[in-house]
PDB file of C-alpha atoms in Angstrom:
ATOM      1  CA  ARG A   1      -0.117  18.274   4.640  1.00 73.00           C
ATOM      2  CA  ILE A   2       0.902  14.957   6.285  1.00 78.00           C
ATOM      3  CA  LYS A   3      -1.642  12.552   7.999  1.00 76.00           C
ATOM      4  CA  ILE A   4      -0.552   9.842  10.320  1.00 79.00           C
ATOM      5  CA  VAL A   5      -3.025   7.283  11.436  1.00 76.00           C
ATOM      6  CA  GLN A   6      -2.661   4.307  13.571  1.00 76.00           C
ATOM      7  CA  GLY A   7      -5.325   1.671  13.271  1.00 74.00           C
ATOM      8  CA  ASP A   8      -6.566  -1.522  11.442  1.00 75.00           C
ATOM      9  CA  ILE A   9      -5.281  -1.567   7.935  1.00 74.00           C
ATOM     10  CA  SER A  10      -8.504  -3.570   6.884  1.00 75.00           C
ATOM     11  CA  GLU A  11     -10.415  -0.379   7.679  1.00 78.00           C
ATOM     12  CA  LEU A  12      -8.676   2.073   5.515  1.00 78.00           C
ATOM     13  CA  ASP A  13     -11.986   3.322   4.050  1.00 76.00           C
ATOM     14  CA  LYS A  14     -13.132   4.267   7.600  1.00 79.00           C
ATOM     15  CA  HIS A  15      -9.928   6.158   8.572  1.00 78.00           C
ATOM     16  CA  PHE A  16      -9.808   8.244   5.354  1.00 82.00           C
ATOM     17  CA  GLU A  17     -13.427   8.539   4.189  1.00 81.00           C
ATOM     18  CA  GLY A  18     -13.791  10.806   1.305  1.00 85.00           C
ATOM     19  CA  GLU A  19     -10.226  11.841   1.102  1.00 87.00           C
ATOM     20  CA  THR A  20      -7.560  11.434  -1.565  1.00 90.00           C
ATOM     21  CA  TYR A  21      -3.854  11.878  -1.491  1.00 89.00           C
ATOM     22  CA  ASP A  22      -0.993  12.498  -4.022  1.00 92.00           C
ATOM     23  CA  SER A  23       1.109   9.808  -2.371  1.00 89.00           C
ATOM     24  CA  ILE A  24       0.789   7.126   0.197  1.00 84.00           C
ATOM     25  CA  VAL A  25       4.208   5.980   1.907  1.00 82.00           C
ATOM     26  CA  SER A  26       4.462   2.769   3.974  1.00 77.00           C
ATOM     27  CA  SER A  27       7.406   1.344   5.668  1.00 71.00           C
ATOM     28  CA  ASN A  28       7.436  -2.344   6.293  1.00 64.00           C
ATOM     29  CA  LEU A  29       3.598  -2.457   6.522  1.00 67.00           C
ATOM     30  CA  LEU A  30       2.897  -4.394   3.286  1.00 65.00           C
ATOM     31  CA  GLU A  31       4.764  -7.553   4.603  1.00 63.00           C
ATOM     32  CA  GLY A  32       3.495 -11.154   4.962  1.00 61.00           C
ATOM     33  CA  ASN A  33       4.338 -10.965   8.766  1.00 60.00           C
ATOM     34  CA  VAL A  34       2.203  -7.904   9.335  1.00 64.00           C
ATOM     35  CA  ILE A  35      -0.811  -8.375   6.983  1.00 70.00           C
ATOM     36  CA  PRO A  36      -3.198 -11.165   8.234  1.00 69.00           C
ATOM     37  CA  SER A  37      -3.034 -14.087   5.855  1.00 71.00           C
ATOM     38  CA  LYS A  38      -6.878 -14.145   5.693  1.00 77.00           C
ATOM     39  CA  MET A  39      -7.050 -10.520   4.642  1.00 78.00           C
ATOM     40  CA  ASP A  40      -8.419  -9.942   1.076  1.00 83.00           C
ATOM     41  CA  LYS A  41      -5.285  -8.457  -0.460  1.00 81.00           C
ATOM     42  CA  SER A  42      -7.222  -7.551  -3.698  1.00 84.00           C
ATOM     43  CA  LYS A  43      -9.624  -5.258  -1.541  1.00 85.00           C
ATOM     44  CA  LEU A  44      -6.724  -3.865   0.220  1.00 83.00           C
ATOM     45  CA  LEU A  45      -5.044  -2.774  -2.935  1.00 84.00           C
ATOM     46  CA  SER A  46      -8.406  -1.447  -4.124  1.00 87.00           C
ATOM     47  CA  ASP A  47      -8.804   0.607  -0.898  1.00 87.00           C
ATOM     48  CA  ILE A  48      -5.274   1.983  -1.299  1.00 86.00           C
ATOM     49  CA  ASN A  49      -5.930   2.870  -5.016  1.00 88.00           C
ATOM     50  CA  ASN A  50      -9.203   4.648  -4.017  1.00 89.00           C
ATOM     51  CA  LEU A  51      -7.283   6.858  -1.656  1.00 89.00           C
ATOM     52  CA  LEU A  52      -4.810   7.837  -4.395  1.00 90.00           C
ATOM     53  CA  LYS A  53      -5.619  10.825  -6.666  1.00 92.00           C
ATOM     54  CA  PRO A  54      -5.381  10.079 -10.355  1.00 92.00           C
ATOM     55  CA  GLY A  55      -1.650   9.649 -11.166  1.00 90.00           C
ATOM     56  CA  GLY A  56      -0.926   9.231  -7.367  1.00 90.00           C
ATOM     57  CA  HIS A  57       1.927   7.150  -5.967  1.00 88.00           C
ATOM     58  CA  LEU A  58       2.087   4.233  -3.538  1.00 85.00           C
ATOM     59  CA  ILE A  59       5.574   4.023  -2.192  1.00 84.00           C
ATOM     60  CA  PHE A  60       6.543   1.266   0.062  1.00 79.00           C
ATOM     61  CA  LYS A  61       9.513  -0.358   1.534  1.00 75.00           C
ATOM     62  CA  THR A  62       9.801  -4.081   2.559  1.00 71.00           C
ATOM     63  CA  VAL A  63      12.734  -5.816   3.976  1.00 69.00           C
ATOM     64  CA  GLY A  64      11.986  -9.571   3.506  1.00 65.00           C
ATOM     65  CA  ASN A  65       8.510 -10.864   2.861  1.00 62.00           C
ATOM     66  CA  PRO A  66       6.442  -8.587   0.677  1.00 66.00           C
ATOM     67  CA  ILE A  67       2.796  -9.720   0.242  1.00 70.00           C
ATOM     68  CA  PHE A  68       2.393  -8.177  -3.184  1.00 75.00           C
ATOM     69  CA  SER A  69       4.416  -9.597  -6.086  1.00 77.00           C
ATOM     70  CA  ARG A  70       5.136  -7.239  -9.021  1.00 80.00           C
ATOM     71  CA  ASP A  71       2.769  -9.273 -11.216  1.00 85.00           C
ATOM     72  CA  PHE A  72       0.114  -9.002  -8.579  1.00 82.00           C
ATOM     73  CA  LEU A  73       0.545  -5.233  -8.193  1.00 83.00           C
ATOM     74  CA  GLU A  74       0.611  -4.694 -12.025  1.00 86.00           C
ATOM     75  CA  LYS A  75      -2.511  -6.847 -12.240  1.00 86.00           C
ATOM     76  CA  HIS A  76      -4.257  -4.341 -10.059  1.00 83.00           C
ATOM     77  CA  GLY A  77      -3.304  -1.406 -12.245  1.00 84.00           C
ATOM     78  CA  PHE A  78      -0.060  -0.151 -10.325  1.00 84.00           C
ATOM     79  CA  ARG A  79       3.043   0.611 -12.392  1.00 83.00           C
ATOM     80  CA  VAL A  80       5.988  -0.943 -10.480  1.00 82.00           C
ATOM     81  CA  LEU A  81       9.415   0.514  -9.973  1.00 80.00           C
ATOM     82  CA  VAL A  82      11.920  -1.455  -8.002  1.00 75.00           C
ATOM     83  CA  PHE A  83      14.883   0.133  -6.149  1.00 72.00           C
ATOM     84  CA  THR A  84      17.632  -1.913  -4.590  1.00 69.00           C
ATOM     85  CA  ASP A  85      20.610  -1.049  -2.353  1.00 66.00           C
ATOM     86  CA  ALA A  86      23.440  -1.506  -4.760  1.00 65.00           C
ATOM     87  CA  SER A  87      25.964  -1.400  -1.960  1.00 64.00           C
ATOM     88  CA  HIS A  88      25.132  -5.055  -0.857  1.00 56.00           C
TER      89      HIS A  88
END
């Protein structure tokens, strides 16, 4: 089952109340030019983590200015794998 929602990322808990997922996929959303600078990034990660089933995956693609460094993600309990385009 796939669920697509358009809305305010700061209200994830309202959009998905009581639901959990095996995976969450985001393309270019977790970027510095998309997420408001005043947003509590720790709370955002916590909300995302609460939506994931145990062992679930957050998969996201960024193209330039990711708001989460590898250290920040690991500090919040995420295991980080980095894939790059080897053709460039």
